[in-house]
mmCIF file of C-alpha atoms in Angstrom:
data_model
loop_
_atom_site.group_PDB
_atom_site.id
_atom_site.type_symbol
_atom_site.label_atom_id
_atom_site.label_comp_id
_atom_site.label_asym_id
_atom_site.label_seq_id
_atom_site.Cartn_x
_atom_site.Cartn_y
_atom_site.Cartn_z
ATOM 1 C CA MET A 1 84.442 101.063 54.450
ATOM 2 C CA THR A 2 82.881 103.743 56.631
ATOM 3 C CA PRO A 3 80.369 102.687 59.307
ATOM 4 C CA ALA A 4 76.924 104.137 58.720
ATOM 5 C CA LEU A 5 75.429 106.869 60.863
ATOM 6 C CA GLY A 6 72.070 105.751 62.243
ATOM 7 C CA ILE A 7 69.128 108.165 62.239
ATOM 8 C CA LEU A 8 66.155 107.624 64.565
ATOM 9 C CA GLY A 9 63.344 110.142 64.354
ATOM 10 C CA GLY A 10 60.262 110.515 66.519
ATOM 11 C CA THR A 11 58.227 112.915 68.588
ATOM 12 C CA PHE A 12 59.890 111.621 71.786
ATOM 13 C CA ASP A 13 56.944 112.887 73.820
ATOM 14 C CA PRO A 14 58.592 111.931 76.135
ATOM 15 C CA ILE A 15 61.666 109.906 75.221
ATOM 16 C CA HIS A 16 61.737 106.647 77.171
ATOM 17 C CA CYS A 17 63.915 103.601 77.706
ATOM 18 C CA GLY A 18 62.299 101.767 74.798
ATOM 19 C CA HIS A 19 63.610 104.402 72.381
ATOM 20 C CA LEU A 20 67.054 104.389 73.941
ATOM 21 C CA GLU A 21 67.464 100.634 74.125
ATOM 22 C CA LEU A 22 66.286 100.253 70.532
ATOM 23 C CA ALA A 23 68.918 102.752 69.396
ATOM 24 C CA ARG A 24 71.626 101.137 71.519
ATOM 25 C CA GLU A 25 70.764 97.628 70.354
ATOM 26 C CA VAL A 26 70.639 98.508 66.645
ATOM 27 C CA LYS A 27 73.908 100.431 66.895
ATOM 28 C CA ALA A 28 75.673 97.462 68.470
ATOM 29 C CA ALA A 29 74.158 94.833 66.170
ATOM 30 C CA LEU A 30 74.974 96.686 62.948
ATOM 31 C CA GLY A 31 78.234 98.356 63.966
ATOM 32 C CA LEU A 32 76.900 101.846 63.321
ATOM 33 C CA ALA A 33 79.211 104.794 63.923
ATOM 34 C CA ALA A 34 76.551 106.415 66.121
ATOM 35 C CA VAL A 35 72.788 106.850 66.267
ATOM 36 C CA ARG A 36 71.343 110.365 66.139
ATOM 37 C CA LEU A 37 67.956 110.880 67.720
ATOM 38 C CA VAL A 38 66.049 113.546 65.828
ATOM 39 C CA PRO A 39 62.979 114.968 67.608
ATOM 40 C CA ALA A 40 60.294 116.133 65.185
ATOM 41 C CA GLY A 41 59.312 119.778 65.414
ATOM 42 C CA ASP A 42 56.017 119.525 63.513
ATOM 43 C CA PRO A 43 55.379 115.824 62.818
ATOM 44 C CA PRO A 44 53.349 115.301 59.624
ATOM 45 C CA HIS A 45 51.876 111.910 60.586
ATOM 46 C CA ARG A 46 50.895 112.538 64.201
ATOM 47 C CA GLY A 47 48.898 115.017 66.193
ATOM 48 C CA VAL A 48 50.470 118.013 67.879
ATOM 49 C CA PRO A 49 52.860 116.759 70.596
ATOM 50 C CA VAL A 50 51.856 117.470 74.197
ATOM 51 C CA ALA A 51 55.246 118.827 75.322
ATOM 52 C CA PRO A 52 56.683 121.852 73.491
ATOM 53 C CA ALA A 53 59.431 121.174 70.985
ATOM 54 C CA GLY A 54 62.175 122.735 73.081
ATOM 55 C CA GLU A 55 61.214 120.637 76.104
ATOM 56 C CA ARG A 56 61.265 117.432 74.061
ATOM 57 C CA LEU A 57 64.684 118.301 72.679
ATOM 58 C CA ALA A 58 65.992 118.997 76.176
ATOM 59 C CA MET A 59 64.696 115.619 77.372
ATOM 60 C CA VAL A 60 66.442 113.805 74.515
ATOM 61 C CA GLU A 61 69.692 115.582 75.331
ATOM 62 C CA LEU A 62 69.412 114.469 78.945
ATOM 63 C CA ALA A 63 68.487 110.927 77.958
ATOM 64 C CA VAL A 64 71.447 110.247 75.651
ATOM 65 C CA ALA A 65 74.018 111.525 78.150
ATOM 66 C CA ASP A 66 74.411 108.049 79.672
ATOM 67 C CA TYR A 67 74.388 106.211 76.330
ATOM 68 C CA PRO A 68 77.765 106.300 74.555
ATOM 69 C CA GLY A 69 77.303 106.482 70.809
ATOM 70 C CA LEU A 70 73.857 108.067 70.951
ATOM 71 C CA GLU A 71 73.572 111.701 69.869
ATOM 72 C CA THR A 72 70.923 114.402 69.637
ATOM 73 C CA ASP A 73 70.120 116.344 66.478
ATOM 74 C CA GLY A 74 67.760 119.304 66.853
ATOM 75 C CA ARG A 75 67.557 120.360 63.202
ATOM 76 C CA GLU A 76 63.874 119.479 62.744
ATOM 77 C CA ILE A 77 62.937 121.646 65.710
ATOM 78 C CA ALA A 78 65.100 124.518 64.449
ATOM 79 C CA ARG A 79 63.752 124.229 60.890
ATOM 80 C CA ALA A 80 60.461 125.955 60.093
ATOM 81 C CA GLY A 81 57.599 123.959 58.610
ATOM 82 C CA ARG A 82 56.680 120.307 58.694
ATOM 83 C CA SER A 83 59.373 117.881 59.846
ATOM 84 C CA TYR A 84 59.724 115.905 56.645
ATOM 85 C CA THR A 85 62.301 113.133 56.832
ATOM 86 C CA VAL A 86 63.369 113.697 53.229
ATOM 87 C CA LEU A 87 64.526 117.228 54.113
ATOM 88 C CA THR A 88 66.487 116.015 57.132
ATOM 89 C CA LEU A 89 68.236 113.287 55.165
ATOM 90 C CA ALA A 90 68.986 115.690 52.306
ATOM 91 C CA GLU A 91 70.647 118.080 54.762
ATOM 92 C CA LEU A 92 72.722 115.284 56.272
ATOM 93 C CA ARG A 93 73.680 114.017 52.832
ATOM 94 C CA ALA A 94 74.778 117.517 51.781
ATOM 95 C CA GLU A 95 76.979 117.806 54.875
ATOM 96 C CA ASP A 96 78.899 114.630 53.988
ATOM 97 C CA PRO A 97 77.998 113.168 50.567
ATOM 98 C CA ALA A 98 80.056 109.991 51.014
ATOM 99 C CA ARG A 99 78.971 109.052 54.546
ATOM 100 C CA PRO A 100 76.521 106.127 54.700
ATOM 101 C CA LEU A 101 73.265 106.970 56.463
ATOM 102 C CA ALA A 102 70.889 104.383 57.931
ATOM 103 C CA LEU A 103 67.324 105.406 58.766
ATOM 104 C CA ILE A 104 66.023 103.260 61.626
ATOM 105 C CA ILE A 105 62.295 102.746 61.191
ATOM 106 C CA GLY A 106 59.638 100.561 62.777
ATOM 107 C CA ALA A 107 57.898 97.987 60.606
ATOM 108 C CA ASP A 108 54.594 99.813 61.102
ATOM 109 C CA ALA A 109 56.063 103.088 59.861
ATOM 110 C CA PHE A 110 57.752 101.338 56.950
ATOM 111 C CA LEU A 111 54.425 99.911 55.784
ATOM 112 C CA GLY A 112 53.062 103.467 55.780
ATOM 113 C CA LEU A 113 55.996 104.834 53.798
ATOM 114 C CA PRO A 114 53.983 105.567 50.627
ATOM 115 C CA THR A 115 52.121 108.280 52.580
ATOM 116 C CA TRP A 116 55.389 110.092 53.371
ATOM 117 C CA HIS A 117 56.443 113.268 51.586
ATOM 118 C CA ARG A 118 58.622 112.404 48.547
ATOM 119 C CA TRP A 119 59.072 108.905 49.942
ATOM 120 C CA GLN A 120 60.735 107.380 46.902
ATOM 121 C CA GLU A 121 63.608 109.852 47.197
ATOM 122 C CA LEU A 122 64.471 108.525 50.656
ATOM 123 C CA PHE A 123 66.263 105.485 49.211
ATOM 124 C CA ASP A 124 68.671 107.766 47.345
ATOM 125 C CA LEU A 125 69.570 109.450 50.624
ATOM 126 C CA ALA A 126 69.847 106.613 53.155
ATOM 127 C CA HIS A 127 69.704 102.912 53.825
ATOM 128 C CA PHE A 128 66.711 101.586 55.771
ATOM 129 C CA VAL A 129 66.915 99.476 58.924
ATOM 130 C CA VAL A 130 63.456 97.997 59.547
ATOM 131 C CA VAL A 131 62.817 96.846 63.108
ATOM 132 C CA ALA A 132 59.793 95.017 64.485
ATOM 133 C CA ARG A 133 57.386 96.911 66.723
ATOM 134 C CA PRO A 134 55.141 95.156 69.259
ATOM 135 C CA GLY A 135 52.125 93.872 67.336
ATOM 136 C CA THR A 136 53.412 94.951 63.918
ATOM 137 C CA ALA A 137 55.578 92.827 61.657
ATOM 138 C CA PHE A 138 55.465 91.313 58.197
ATOM 139 C CA GLU A 139 56.994 88.208 56.690
ATOM 140 C CA GLY A 140 58.539 88.284 53.246
ATOM 141 C CA ALA A 141 57.970 91.282 51.027
ATOM 142 C CA PRO A 142 55.461 93.996 52.009
ATOM 143 C CA PRO A 143 52.400 94.653 49.822
ATOM 144 C CA PRO A 144 52.444 97.049 46.835
ATOM 145 C CA PRO A 145 53.619 99.703 46.229
ATOM 146 C CA LEU A 146 56.493 98.749 48.534
ATOM 147 C CA GLU A 147 56.873 95.243 47.124
ATOM 148 C CA ASP A 148 58.966 96.340 44.148
ATOM 149 C CA VAL A 149 61.207 98.533 46.290
ATOM 150 C CA TRP A 150 61.685 95.715 48.791
ATOM 151 C CA THR A 151 62.490 93.150 46.105
ATOM 152 C CA ARG A 152 65.141 95.367 44.563
ATOM 153 C CA ARG A 153 66.729 96.691 47.728
ATOM 154 C CA TYR A 154 66.350 94.160 50.548
ATOM 155 C CA THR A 155 69.521 92.348 51.581
ATOM 156 C CA THR A 156 70.657 90.085 54.396
ATOM 157 C CA ASP A 157 74.213 91.424 53.962
ATOM 158 C CA ARG A 158 74.582 93.965 56.729
ATOM 159 C CA GLY A 159 77.885 95.026 55.236
ATOM 160 C CA ALA A 160 75.834 96.801 52.585
ATOM 161 C CA LEU A 161 75.203 99.573 55.102
ATOM 162 C CA SER A 162 78.839 100.622 54.982
ATOM 163 C CA ALA A 163 79.619 99.654 51.393
ATOM 164 C CA SER A 164 77.641 102.539 49.865
ATOM 165 C CA PRO A 165 76.038 105.778 51.075
ATOM 166 C CA ALA A 166 72.392 104.701 50.622
ATOM 167 C CA GLY A 167 69.892 102.413 48.938
ATOM 168 C CA SER A 168 69.710 99.097 50.836
ATOM 169 C CA ILE A 169 67.063 97.708 53.180
ATOM 170 C CA VAL A 170 67.926 95.366 56.063
ATOM 171 C CA ARG A 171 65.832 93.887 58.843
ATOM 172 C CA GLN A 172 67.026 93.995 62.440
ATOM 173 C CA ALA A 173 65.469 91.992 65.246
ATOM 174 C CA ILE A 174 65.350 93.751 68.599
ATOM 175 C CA THR A 175 64.353 92.807 72.122
ATOM 176 C CA PRO A 176 60.620 93.541 72.574
ATOM 177 C CA ARG A 177 60.063 96.427 74.970
ATOM 178 C CA PRO A 178 56.356 97.307 75.031
ATOM 179 C CA ILE A 179 56.727 100.825 76.415
ATOM 180 C CA ALA A 180 54.380 103.463 74.998
ATOM 181 C CA ALA A 181 54.823 107.207 75.400
ATOM 182 C CA SER A 182 51.029 107.565 75.445
ATOM 183 C CA GLN A 183 50.818 105.330 78.526
ATOM 184 C CA ILE A 184 53.571 107.299 80.222
ATOM 185 C CA ARG A 185 51.763 110.567 79.525
ATOM 186 C CA ALA A 186 48.496 109.130 80.835
ATOM 187 C CA ALA A 187 50.136 107.990 84.072
ATOM 188 C CA LEU A 188 51.777 111.369 84.583
ATOM 189 C CA ALA A 189 48.517 113.175 83.835
ATOM 190 C CA ALA A 190 46.892 111.009 86.500
ATOM 191 C CA GLY A 191 49.560 112.113 88.971
ATOM 192 C CA ASP A 192 51.104 108.634 89.157
ATOM 193 C CA ALA A 193 54.808 109.261 88.649
ATOM 194 C CA ASP A 194 55.659 106.021 90.451
ATOM 195 C CA ALA A 195 54.069 104.050 87.602
ATOM 196 C CA VAL A 196 56.657 105.329 85.123
ATOM 197 C CA ARG A 197 59.811 104.970 87.198
ATOM 198 C CA GLY A 198 62.122 102.660 85.331
ATOM 199 C CA LEU A 199 60.463 103.478 82.017
ATOM 200 C CA LEU A 200 62.284 106.804 81.695
ATOM 201 C CA PRO A 201 65.864 107.767 82.503
ATOM 202 C CA PRO A 202 65.882 109.327 85.998
ATOM 203 C CA ALA A 203 67.157 112.631 84.596
ATOM 204 C CA VAL A 204 64.220 112.787 82.174
ATOM 205 C CA LEU A 205 61.647 112.067 84.875
ATOM 206 C CA ALA A 206 63.239 114.710 87.107
ATOM 207 C CA TYR A 207 63.053 117.203 84.210
ATOM 208 C CA ILE A 208 59.383 116.399 83.654
ATOM 209 C CA GLU A 209 58.567 116.904 87.316
ATOM 210 C CA ARG A 210 60.657 120.064 87.578
ATOM 211 C CA ASN A 211 59.008 121.635 84.542
ATOM 212 C CA ARG A 212 55.513 120.337 85.348
ATOM 213 C CA LEU A 213 55.092 118.556 82.024
ATOM 214 C CA TYR A 214 52.186 116.189 81.293
ATOM 215 C CA ARG A 215 50.243 117.474 84.273
ATOM 216 C CA PRO A 216 46.548 116.699 84.825
ATOM 217 C CA GLY A 217 44.430 118.535 82.286
ATOM 218 C CA GLN A 218 46.945 118.199 79.441
ATOM 219 C CA ASP A 219 46.131 115.993 76.473
ATOM 220 C CA ALA A 220 47.361 112.482 77.219
ATOM 221 C CA THR A 221 45.939 110.615 74.246
#
C-alpha cells in the first residue's frame, strides 16, 4: 500500500505555527507520505488576501524549510482564475492516478462543503481528513446534505487512506492551537511585532518585516 499524500490548502495570510503544527501532527498520526501546503491564489470563500499571492507563497516556502515532510505547492497561484480545490485535486490525480490523496480540512470548512464548486466530485479525487478547529466540531454525522456522504464514506480505519486513491472520510484529533492569522495581521498593523513572536517561524517574521507586509493602514480584518 502507498502512503497518502496530504493536501492542506489555505490563504496562509500569513502562514503561522498553527498551520505548520497541524500539518506535522496529521502527517505523523496518519503516516502520510508528505503534506503539501497549497496557498490559494484567488480564494472563492474568503475576501481578497492582504498580502500578494507571491509574498504568501514565499512565506510558505520559508516556513516549511524546517519541517521535514512538509512541502509547498504553488499551482493555485500560478493558475489563472478562482482557486477551486476540485481543479487542484484533478491536476494532482492526473499526475499520478494511483497515488492516494488526502485533503486535510477543518470541521468548519467541511460543514460548508456543499457551497464548494463541484463539491461532490471531490470524493472521487481524494480522501478527506477532518480535523477539529477551535470552537467548531460536530459529533456523529453532519446535517444534510452531508449526512448521506458521511454515512457512506466515514471510517475509523485509517488504513483506508492508503488502500485506495480516494473516497474515504476519517477524523483526526489534533492539539488545539488557537492562533488566528487575522490576529497576527492586526498586531502587525498596530506595529506590535513582539506580540506575534513565537506564533510565526522566525524566517517568516523576518520576511514580513523586510518586505513591510501588514503595515499600518493595510486591511487587517
